[in-house]
mmCIF file of C-alpha atoms in Angstrom:
data_model
loop_
_atom_site.group_PDB
_atom_site.id
_atom_site.type_symbol
_atom_site.label_atom_id
_atom_site.label_comp_id
_atom_site.label_asym_id
_atom_site.label_seq_id
_atom_site.Cartn_x
_atom_site.Cartn_y
_atom_site.Cartn_z
ATOM 1 C CA UNK A 6 102.365 92.511 111.341
ATOM 2 C CA UNK A 7 102.502 95.424 113.752
ATOM 3 C CA UNK A 8 101.325 97.723 110.954
ATOM 4 C CA UNK A 9 98.278 95.501 110.471
ATOM 5 C CA UNK A 10 97.455 95.901 114.167
ATOM 6 C CA UNK A 11 97.692 99.686 113.872
ATOM 7 C CA UNK A 12 95.481 99.693 110.766
ATOM 8 C CA UNK A 13 92.857 97.651 112.597
ATOM 9 C CA UNK A 14 92.951 99.630 115.835
ATOM 10 C CA UNK A 15 93.265 103.178 114.520
ATOM 11 C CA UNK A 16 91.807 103.365 110.988
ATOM 12 C CA UNK A 17 88.595 102.270 109.242
ATOM 13 C CA UNK A 18 90.488 100.428 106.488
ATOM 14 C CA UNK A 19 89.688 96.863 105.467
ATOM 15 C CA UNK A 20 92.706 94.548 105.160
ATOM 16 C CA UNK A 21 93.203 91.485 102.989
ATOM 17 C CA UNK A 22 96.196 89.804 104.648
ATOM 18 C CA UNK A 23 98.105 87.395 102.389
ATOM 19 C CA UNK A 24 100.828 85.042 103.645
ATOM 20 C CA UNK A 25 101.871 81.407 103.836
ATOM 21 C CA UNK A 26 101.173 81.410 107.590
ATOM 22 C CA UNK A 27 99.267 83.572 110.064
ATOM 23 C CA UNK A 28 101.240 82.987 113.266
ATOM 24 C CA UNK A 29 102.145 86.637 113.780
ATOM 25 C CA UNK A 30 98.597 87.973 113.335
ATOM 26 C CA UNK A 31 96.563 85.248 115.077
ATOM 27 C CA UNK A 32 95.735 87.734 117.816
ATOM 28 C CA UNK A 33 94.057 89.938 115.191
ATOM 29 C CA UNK A 34 92.033 87.116 113.646
ATOM 30 C CA UNK A 35 90.691 85.495 116.837
ATOM 31 C CA UNK A 36 88.293 85.661 118.507
ATOM 32 C CA UNK A 37 85.596 86.849 116.121
ATOM 33 C CA UNK A 38 84.209 89.180 118.796
ATOM 34 C CA UNK A 39 87.000 91.687 118.157
ATOM 35 C CA UNK A 40 85.616 95.020 116.939
ATOM 36 C CA UNK A 41 87.483 94.762 113.618
ATOM 37 C CA UNK A 42 86.522 91.144 112.838
ATOM 38 C CA UNK A 43 84.625 92.215 109.710
ATOM 39 C CA UNK A 44 87.515 94.378 108.467
ATOM 40 C CA UNK A 45 90.264 91.784 108.147
ATOM 41 C CA UNK A 46 90.454 88.638 106.034
ATOM 42 C CA UNK A 47 93.385 86.239 105.977
ATOM 43 C CA UNK A 48 94.235 84.380 102.755
ATOM 44 C CA UNK A 49 96.779 81.581 103.070
ATOM 45 C CA UNK A 50 98.502 81.682 99.695
ATOM 46 C CA UNK A 51 102.026 81.716 98.304
ATOM 47 C CA UNK A 52 102.253 84.668 95.930
ATOM 48 C CA UNK A 53 104.617 82.895 93.551
ATOM 49 C CA UNK A 54 102.227 80.212 92.400
ATOM 50 C CA UNK A 55 98.637 81.103 93.276
ATOM 51 C CA UNK A 56 96.134 82.268 90.658
ATOM 52 C CA UNK A 57 94.074 84.066 93.324
ATOM 53 C CA UNK A 58 96.675 86.813 93.693
ATOM 54 C CA UNK A 59 95.421 89.045 90.874
ATOM 55 C CA UNK A 60 91.832 88.829 92.116
ATOM 56 C CA UNK A 61 92.901 89.960 95.598
ATOM 57 C CA UNK A 62 94.878 92.882 94.158
ATOM 58 C CA UNK A 63 91.841 93.882 92.048
ATOM 59 C CA UNK A 64 89.707 93.949 95.213
ATOM 60 C CA UNK A 65 92.058 96.376 96.988
ATOM 61 C CA UNK A 66 92.834 100.056 96.469
ATOM 62 C CA UNK A 67 96.388 99.662 97.724
ATOM 63 C CA UNK A 68 98.824 96.735 97.769
ATOM 64 C CA UNK A 69 101.646 96.703 100.329
ATOM 65 C CA UNK A 70 104.238 94.095 99.341
ATOM 66 C CA UNK A 71 106.467 92.858 102.171
ATOM 67 C CA UNK A 72 106.967 89.303 100.867
ATOM 68 C CA UNK A 73 110.656 88.387 100.769
ATOM 69 C CA UNK A 74 113.466 86.184 101.965
ATOM 70 C CA UNK A 75 115.331 88.815 103.961
ATOM 71 C CA UNK A 76 117.591 87.046 106.460
ATOM 72 C CA UNK A 77 121.363 87.393 105.889
ATOM 73 C CA UNK A 78 121.967 83.747 106.824
ATOM 74 C CA UNK A 79 119.973 82.741 103.715
ATOM 75 C CA UNK A 80 121.805 84.892 101.161
ATOM 76 C CA UNK A 81 124.803 82.545 100.931
ATOM 77 C CA UNK A 82 123.091 79.222 101.511
ATOM 78 C CA UNK A 83 119.961 79.923 99.429
ATOM 79 C CA UNK A 84 121.015 82.484 96.808
ATOM 80 C CA UNK A 85 118.629 81.160 94.153
ATOM 81 C CA UNK A 86 115.648 81.252 96.523
ATOM 82 C CA UNK A 87 116.732 84.723 97.620
ATOM 83 C CA UNK A 88 116.867 86.061 94.056
ATOM 84 C CA UNK A 89 113.573 84.430 93.068
ATOM 85 C CA UNK A 90 111.805 85.620 96.220
ATOM 86 C CA UNK A 91 112.928 89.214 95.895
ATOM 87 C CA UNK A 92 112.707 89.670 92.126
ATOM 88 C CA UNK A 93 110.942 86.917 90.155
ATOM 89 C CA UNK A 94 108.168 86.328 92.704
ATOM 90 C CA UNK A 95 107.587 90.072 93.070
ATOM 91 C CA UNK A 96 107.047 90.586 89.343
ATOM 92 C CA UNK A 97 103.365 89.486 89.292
ATOM 93 C CA UNK A 98 102.542 91.849 92.167
ATOM 94 C CA UNK A 99 103.982 94.808 90.266
ATOM 95 C CA UNK A 100 102.374 93.662 87.001
ATOM 96 C CA UNK A 101 98.876 93.254 88.481
ATOM 97 C CA UNK A 102 99.058 96.635 90.242
ATOM 98 C CA UNK A 103 100.157 98.337 87.023
ATOM 99 C CA UNK A 104 97.611 96.628 84.757
ATOM 100 C CA UNK A 105 94.719 97.252 87.151
ATOM 101 C CA UNK A 106 95.669 100.825 88.093
ATOM 102 C CA UNK A 107 96.234 99.947 91.749
ATOM 103 C CA UNK A 108 98.588 101.783 94.046
ATOM 104 C CA UNK A 109 101.677 99.913 95.305
ATOM 105 C CA UNK A 110 103.832 100.411 98.404
ATOM 106 C CA UNK A 111 106.816 98.120 97.912
ATOM 107 C CA UNK A 112 109.245 97.238 100.685
ATOM 108 C CA UNK A 113 112.837 97.246 99.493
ATOM 109 C CA UNK A 114 115.898 97.402 101.770
ATOM 110 C CA UNK A 115 118.771 99.631 102.831
ATOM 111 C CA UNK A 116 120.993 96.853 101.457
ATOM 112 C CA UNK A 117 120.456 98.237 97.936
ATOM 113 C CA UNK A 118 123.121 100.815 98.799
ATOM 114 C CA UNK A 119 125.710 98.078 99.373
ATOM 115 C CA UNK A 120 129.064 99.440 100.491
ATOM 116 C CA UNK A 121 129.774 103.102 101.221
ATOM 117 C CA UNK A 122 132.229 105.132 99.157
ATOM 118 C CA UNK A 123 134.231 105.619 102.341
ATOM 119 C CA UNK A 124 134.770 101.872 102.762
ATOM 120 C CA UNK A 125 137.174 101.946 99.799
ATOM 121 C CA UNK A 126 139.422 104.515 101.479
ATOM 122 C CA UNK A 127 142.255 103.570 103.878
ATOM 123 C CA UNK A 128 140.960 103.061 107.425
ATOM 124 C CA UNK A 129 142.740 106.133 108.742
ATOM 125 C CA UNK A 130 141.783 108.387 105.810
ATOM 126 C CA UNK A 131 140.151 111.640 107.018
ATOM 127 C CA UNK A 132 137.482 111.524 104.285
ATOM 128 C CA UNK A 133 136.011 108.432 105.952
ATOM 129 C CA UNK A 134 134.625 110.894 108.518
ATOM 130 C CA UNK A 135 133.027 113.102 105.831
ATOM 131 C CA UNK A 136 129.243 112.471 105.649
ATOM 132 C CA UNK A 137 129.444 112.780 101.852
ATOM 133 C CA UNK A 138 131.273 109.453 101.881
ATOM 134 C CA UNK A 139 128.903 107.446 104.088
ATOM 135 C CA UNK A 140 125.438 109.064 104.475
ATOM 136 C CA UNK A 141 123.021 107.268 102.124
ATOM 137 C CA UNK A 142 120.673 109.406 99.997
ATOM 138 C CA UNK A 143 117.827 107.905 97.967
ATOM 139 C CA UNK A 144 118.395 110.021 94.865
ATOM 140 C CA UNK A 145 122.168 110.455 94.979
ATOM 141 C CA UNK A 146 124.166 107.620 96.587
ATOM 142 C CA UNK A 147 125.740 105.028 94.294
ATOM 143 C CA UNK A 148 124.866 101.382 94.917
ATOM 144 C CA UNK A 149 128.135 99.455 95.280
ATOM 145 C CA UNK A 150 128.129 95.669 95.660
ATOM 146 C CA UNK A 151 130.852 93.107 96.173
ATOM 147 C CA UNK A 152 132.082 90.682 93.532
ATOM 148 C CA UNK A 153 129.763 88.115 91.927
ATOM 149 C CA UNK A 154 131.352 85.289 93.938
ATOM 150 C CA UNK A 155 130.197 87.035 97.127
ATOM 151 C CA UNK A 156 126.673 85.602 97.071
ATOM 152 C CA UNK A 157 125.715 87.669 100.086
ATOM 153 C CA UNK A 158 124.826 90.411 97.558
ATOM 154 C CA UNK A 159 122.205 88.243 95.825
ATOM 155 C CA UNK A 160 119.567 89.873 98.057
ATOM 156 C CA UNK A 161 120.650 93.459 97.439
ATOM 157 C CA UNK A 162 120.924 92.984 93.665
ATOM 158 C CA UNK A 163 117.464 91.404 93.409
ATOM 159 C CA UNK A 164 115.970 94.186 95.523
ATOM 160 C CA UNK A 165 117.623 96.892 93.428
ATOM 161 C CA UNK A 166 116.431 95.357 90.165
ATOM 162 C CA UNK A 167 112.804 95.185 91.346
ATOM 163 C CA UNK A 168 113.112 98.835 92.423
ATOM 164 C CA UNK A 169 114.261 99.743 88.910
ATOM 165 C CA UNK A 170 111.378 97.781 87.373
ATOM 166 C CA UNK A 171 108.820 99.506 89.619
ATOM 167 C CA UNK A 172 110.306 102.884 88.765
ATOM 168 C CA UNK A 173 110.128 102.007 85.057
ATOM 169 C CA UNK A 174 106.468 100.952 85.406
ATOM 170 C CA UNK A 175 105.799 104.356 86.919
ATOM 171 C CA UNK A 176 107.564 106.140 84.095
ATOM 172 C CA UNK A 177 106.088 104.141 81.198
ATOM 173 C CA UNK A 178 102.715 102.922 82.493
ATOM 174 C CA UNK A 179 101.822 105.462 85.215
ATOM 175 C CA UNK A 180 102.017 102.971 88.106
ATOM 176 C CA UNK A 181 101.405 104.813 91.372
ATOM 177 C CA UNK A 182 104.142 103.541 93.687
ATOM 178 C CA UNK A 183 106.108 104.244 96.832
ATOM 179 C CA UNK A 184 109.325 102.363 97.627
ATOM 180 C CA UNK A 185 110.361 101.911 101.278
ATOM 181 C CA UNK A 186 113.982 101.288 102.251
ATOM 182 C CA UNK A 187 113.952 100.068 105.884
ATOM 183 C CA UNK A 188 117.077 100.553 107.988
ATOM 184 C CA UNK A 189 117.033 97.781 110.615
ATOM 185 C CA UNK A 190 113.521 97.934 112.059
ATOM 186 C CA UNK A 191 113.429 96.165 115.419
ATOM 187 C CA UNK A 192 110.840 95.460 118.068
ATOM 188 C CA UNK A 193 108.409 92.808 119.341
ATOM 189 C CA UNK A 194 107.326 90.139 116.818
ATOM 190 C CA UNK A 195 109.796 91.414 114.205
ATOM 191 C CA UNK A 196 111.664 88.097 114.024
ATOM 192 C CA UNK A 197 111.717 84.584 115.488
ATOM 193 C CA UNK A 198 113.441 82.841 118.389
ATOM 194 C CA UNK A 199 114.908 79.588 116.984
ATOM 195 C CA UNK A 200 113.064 76.484 118.157
ATOM 196 C CA UNK A 201 110.474 78.517 120.080
ATOM 197 C CA UNK A 202 108.399 80.479 117.578
ATOM 198 C CA UNK A 203 110.465 79.630 114.511
ATOM 199 C CA UNK A 204 112.539 76.793 113.037
ATOM 200 C CA UNK A 205 115.213 75.379 115.344
ATOM 201 C CA UNK A 206 117.741 75.311 112.507
ATOM 202 C CA UNK A 207 117.089 78.892 111.399
ATOM 203 C CA UNK A 208 119.362 81.885 111.968
ATOM 204 C CA UNK A 209 117.370 85.105 112.464
ATOM 205 C CA UNK A 210 118.622 88.674 112.143
ATOM 206 C CA UNK A 211 120.959 90.278 114.629
ATOM 207 C CA UNK A 212 118.531 91.421 117.344
ATOM 208 C CA UNK A 213 116.768 88.053 117.525
ATOM 209 C CA UNK A 214 120.128 86.228 117.367
ATOM 210 C CA UNK A 215 121.356 88.216 120.350
ATOM 211 C CA UNK A 216 117.998 87.872 122.152
ATOM 212 C CA UNK A 217 118.164 84.102 121.696
ATOM 213 C CA UNK A 218 121.682 84.031 123.174
ATOM 214 C CA UNK A 219 120.604 86.145 126.137
ATOM 215 C CA UNK A 220 117.541 83.983 126.807
ATOM 216 C CA UNK A 221 119.745 80.860 126.733
ATOM 217 C CA UNK A 222 122.542 82.520 128.751
ATOM 218 C CA UNK A 223 125.017 81.967 125.933
ATOM 219 C CA UNK A 224 127.708 84.426 124.765
ATOM 220 C CA UNK A 225 126.625 86.693 121.914
ATOM 221 C CA UNK A 226 128.489 85.858 118.687
ATOM 222 C CA UNK A 227 130.192 88.830 117.042
ATOM 223 C CA UNK A 228 130.769 88.177 113.345
ATOM 224 C CA UNK A 229 134.221 89.408 112.328
ATOM 225 C CA UNK A 230 134.532 91.246 115.627
ATOM 226 C CA UNK A 231 131.224 93.109 115.338
ATOM 227 C CA UNK A 232 132.902 96.092 113.676
ATOM 228 C CA UNK A 233 130.107 96.847 111.167
ATOM 229 C CA UNK A 234 128.113 99.962 112.009
ATOM 230 C CA UNK A 235 124.327 100.053 111.842
ATOM 231 C CA UNK A 236 121.418 102.284 112.779
ATOM 232 C CA UNK A 237 118.314 100.828 114.434
ATOM 233 C CA UNK A 238 114.754 102.140 114.516
ATOM 234 C CA UNK A 239 111.852 101.091 116.711
ATOM 235 C CA UNK A 240 109.050 99.383 114.808
ATOM 236 C CA UNK A 241 106.456 101.759 116.296
ATOM 237 C CA UNK A 242 108.280 104.772 114.851
ATOM 238 C CA UNK A 243 108.635 103.057 111.468
ATOM 239 C CA UNK A 244 104.925 102.221 111.350
ATOM 240 C CA UNK A 245 104.113 105.902 111.859
ATOM 241 C CA UNK A 246 106.012 106.562 108.632
ATOM 242 C CA UNK A 247 104.184 103.802 106.746
ATOM 243 C CA UNK A 248 100.776 105.073 107.925
ATOM 244 C CA UNK A 249 101.687 108.522 106.601
ATOM 245 C CA UNK A 250 102.497 106.945 103.217
ATOM 246 C CA UNK A 251 99.160 105.123 103.201
ATOM 247 C CA UNK A 252 97.124 108.193 104.113
ATOM 248 C CA UNK A 253 98.972 110.726 101.917
ATOM 249 C CA UNK A 254 99.251 109.270 98.394
ATOM 250 C CA UNK A 255 99.780 112.653 96.736
ATOM 251 C CA UNK A 256 102.877 113.265 98.862
ATOM 252 C CA UNK A 257 104.152 109.676 98.813
ATOM 253 C CA UNK A 258 103.590 108.511 95.223
ATOM 254 C CA UNK A 259 106.671 108.314 93.032
ATOM 255 C CA UNK A 260 109.072 108.559 95.957
ATOM 256 C CA UNK A 261 111.681 106.287 97.502
ATOM 257 C CA UNK A 262 111.891 106.762 101.272
ATOM 258 C CA UNK A 263 114.657 105.835 103.680
ATOM 259 C CA UNK A 264 112.988 104.829 106.952
ATOM 260 C CA UNK A 265 115.547 104.647 109.735
ATOM 261 C CA UNK A 266 116.969 106.505 112.713
ATOM 262 C CA UNK A 267 120.396 108.057 112.063
ATOM 263 C CA UNK A 268 120.630 108.995 115.752
ATOM 264 C CA UNK A 269 120.714 105.324 116.798
ATOM 265 C CA UNK A 270 124.054 104.378 115.258
ATOM 266 C CA UNK A 271 126.272 101.754 116.917
ATOM 267 C CA UNK A 272 128.712 99.043 115.961
ATOM 268 C CA UNK A 273 127.351 95.521 116.259
ATOM 269 C CA UNK A 274 129.736 95.054 119.202
ATOM 270 C CA UNK A 275 128.247 98.098 120.946
ATOM 271 C CA UNK A 276 124.763 96.737 120.264
ATOM 272 C CA UNK A 277 125.735 93.458 121.945
ATOM 273 C CA UNK A 278 127.090 95.321 124.970
ATOM 274 C CA UNK A 279 123.940 97.435 125.263
ATOM 275 C CA UNK A 280 121.635 94.431 124.893
ATOM 276 C CA UNK A 281 123.582 92.520 127.545
ATOM 277 C CA UNK A 282 123.206 95.434 129.974
ATOM 278 C CA UNK A 283 119.532 96.039 129.192
ATOM 279 C CA UNK A 284 118.618 92.348 129.410
ATOM 280 C CA UNK A 285 120.288 92.047 132.805
ATOM 281 C CA UNK A 286 118.168 94.992 133.966
ATOM 282 C CA UNK A 287 114.812 93.708 132.675
ATOM 283 C CA UNK A 288 115.365 90.039 133.599
ATOM 284 C CA UNK A 289 117.131 90.482 136.935
ATOM 285 C CA UNK A 290 119.760 87.963 135.799
ATOM 286 C CA UNK A 291 123.485 88.727 136.095
ATOM 287 C CA UNK A 292 125.479 89.089 132.888
ATOM 288 C CA UNK A 293 127.767 86.260 131.826
ATOM 289 C CA UNK A 294 131.440 86.532 132.774
ATOM 290 C CA UNK A 295 132.247 86.321 129.046
ATOM 291 C CA UNK A 296 129.240 88.005 127.373
ATOM 292 C CA UNK A 297 130.552 87.925 123.779
ATOM 293 C CA UNK A 298 132.720 85.740 121.547
ATOM 294 C CA UNK A 299 134.232 86.587 118.177
ATOM 295 C CA UNK A 300 133.463 84.362 115.210
ATOM 296 C CA UNK A 301 134.489 84.631 111.558
ATOM 297 C CA UNK A 302 131.878 85.380 108.913
ATOM 298 C CA UNK A 303 132.944 82.229 107.069
ATOM 299 C CA UNK A 304 132.256 80.120 110.158
ATOM 300 C CA UNK A 305 128.937 81.844 110.906
ATOM 301 C CA UNK A 306 127.525 82.377 107.404
ATOM 302 C CA UNK A 307 129.633 80.132 105.170
ATOM 303 C CA UNK A 308 131.557 80.897 101.994
ATOM 304 C CA UNK A 309 130.570 83.934 99.955
ATOM 305 C CA UNK A 310 129.758 86.328 102.782
ATOM 306 C CA UNK A 311 130.604 90.009 102.503
ATOM 307 C CA UNK A 312 129.285 93.029 104.366
ATOM 308 C CA UNK A 313 128.745 96.759 104.223
ATOM 309 C CA UNK A 314 130.698 98.806 106.715
ATOM 310 C CA UNK A 315 128.245 101.537 107.668
ATOM 311 C CA UNK A 316 124.613 102.439 106.931
ATOM 312 C CA UNK A 317 123.441 105.929 107.874
ATOM 313 C CA UNK A 318 120.169 107.025 106.207
ATOM 314 C CA UNK A 319 119.662 110.546 104.956
ATOM 315 C CA UNK A 320 116.156 111.578 106.089
ATOM 316 C CA UNK A 321 115.683 114.714 103.971
ATOM 317 C CA UNK A 322 113.094 113.374 101.513
ATOM 318 C CA UNK A 323 110.749 111.686 103.998
ATOM 319 C CA UNK A 324 110.926 114.676 106.312
ATOM 320 C CA UNK A 325 110.104 117.065 103.462
ATOM 321 C CA UNK A 326 107.309 114.962 101.926
ATOM 322 C CA UNK A 327 105.668 113.520 105.054
ATOM 323 C CA UNK A 328 106.992 115.629 107.928
ATOM 324 C CA UNK A 329 108.211 112.479 109.677
ATOM 325 C CA UNK A 330 111.123 111.988 112.058
ATOM 326 C CA UNK A 331 111.914 108.973 114.285
ATOM 327 C CA UNK A 332 111.570 109.493 118.041
ATOM 328 C CA UNK A 333 112.695 106.494 120.109
ATOM 329 C CA UNK A 334 116.266 106.227 121.394
ATOM 330 C CA UNK A 335 118.199 102.982 121.024
ATOM 331 C CA UNK A 336 118.257 102.391 124.776
ATOM 332 C CA UNK A 337 114.472 102.854 125.078
ATOM 333 C CA UNK A 338 113.647 100.612 122.131
ATOM 334 C CA UNK A 339 115.989 97.885 123.431
ATOM 335 C CA UNK A 340 114.443 98.100 126.888
ATOM 336 C CA UNK A 341 110.924 97.796 125.461
ATOM 337 C CA UNK A 342 111.834 94.985 123.081
ATOM 338 C CA UNK A 343 113.882 92.918 125.551
ATOM 339 C CA UNK A 344 111.172 93.285 128.203
ATOM 340 C CA UNK A 345 108.777 91.739 125.660
ATOM 341 C CA UNK A 346 111.278 89.015 124.674
ATOM 342 C CA UNK A 347 111.893 88.037 128.298
ATOM 343 C CA UNK A 348 108.204 88.059 129.243
ATOM 344 C CA UNK A 349 107.178 86.103 126.130
ATOM 345 C CA UNK A 350 109.974 83.577 125.640
ATOM 346 C CA UNK A 351 112.072 83.091 128.807
ATOM 347 C CA UNK A 352 109.984 80.271 130.260
ATOM 348 C CA UNK A 353 109.639 78.470 126.915
ATOM 349 C CA UNK A 354 113.418 78.648 126.396
ATOM 350 C CA UNK A 355 114.062 77.260 129.886
ATOM 351 C CA UNK A 356 111.739 74.339 129.187
ATOM 352 C CA UNK A 357 113.391 73.684 125.831
ATOM 353 C CA UNK A 358 116.848 73.681 127.428
ATOM 354 C CA UNK A 359 115.768 71.340 130.235
ATOM 355 C CA UNK A 360 114.337 68.673 127.882
ATOM 356 C CA UNK A 361 116.593 65.606 127.697
ATOM 357 C CA UNK A 362 118.155 64.965 124.305
ATOM 358 C CA UNK A 363 116.573 62.120 122.341
ATOM 359 C CA UNK A 364 118.756 59.010 122.394
ATOM 360 C CA UNK A 365 120.423 58.281 119.077
#
């Protein structure tokens, strides 16, 4: 959504936006007096069952496919939907681009890497500290998933298979493609606050989960102690990379790009501590006496959950091909994002909390 805003504001491109809802881009579609009103069209369709999809792809020079179920809470509870969304439903997009000689930028995930080699070593093994055992390289790192009964990997497997199909289309049918592997992009409008701008029963990704807890003055829930390590990148930095892919097809075609910030690595527990401190600063509210609570993955996600220990992207290929590096520190991106979350949602959350429960 943020990339659409940048395309409208800073380029002459026309955009055909396709989704099942337009909530996140309403500000770009209304009012009609906006200077780019004639350069953006919204089409409310579901790509998995709408015959208009091929016609829209034929009209465009480039298709950017971001459609997916990509929330960890869904991988266990909706594994079939997850697999269909990320593989079966993506097949027509790839097919139409290939058959009509249209360029494709496909959004995959850092989850295709699965577990690191180092995660199979004893916890105190010195090789765990060797980058060769945990830094993830597009053209070198193995993709290691958990057992079949761990349905959490349904997402990663579907994403890897569609990557392989796209790569095969390039090899056999000359499809011009770029594959993007995002590493935890965060920022305003990247996710939903349950019951405010998204379903009340939904469980968003980690930043929005923690934001929701902070807005409601509830302890942040740390799954299995919050020991998993992640890197986080500001959405504005990530969009710079995507714009470079759009504008430089000769340097982007045929490549898989990690898009993340290896300098912003923390454990999930450290992220919770930082967010608690930053939110107290931007909201003026004191932190809770008990800011975090531990919860098991089984209790939070249900049966079949598994996780990767560490995700550090190697940035060699994108730096070489596009000259891109991320800029924003974790503290700065959290301060910017939580300022937006507080300004946008704090009052709505207070009103939602103060409403009396309906009598049963």
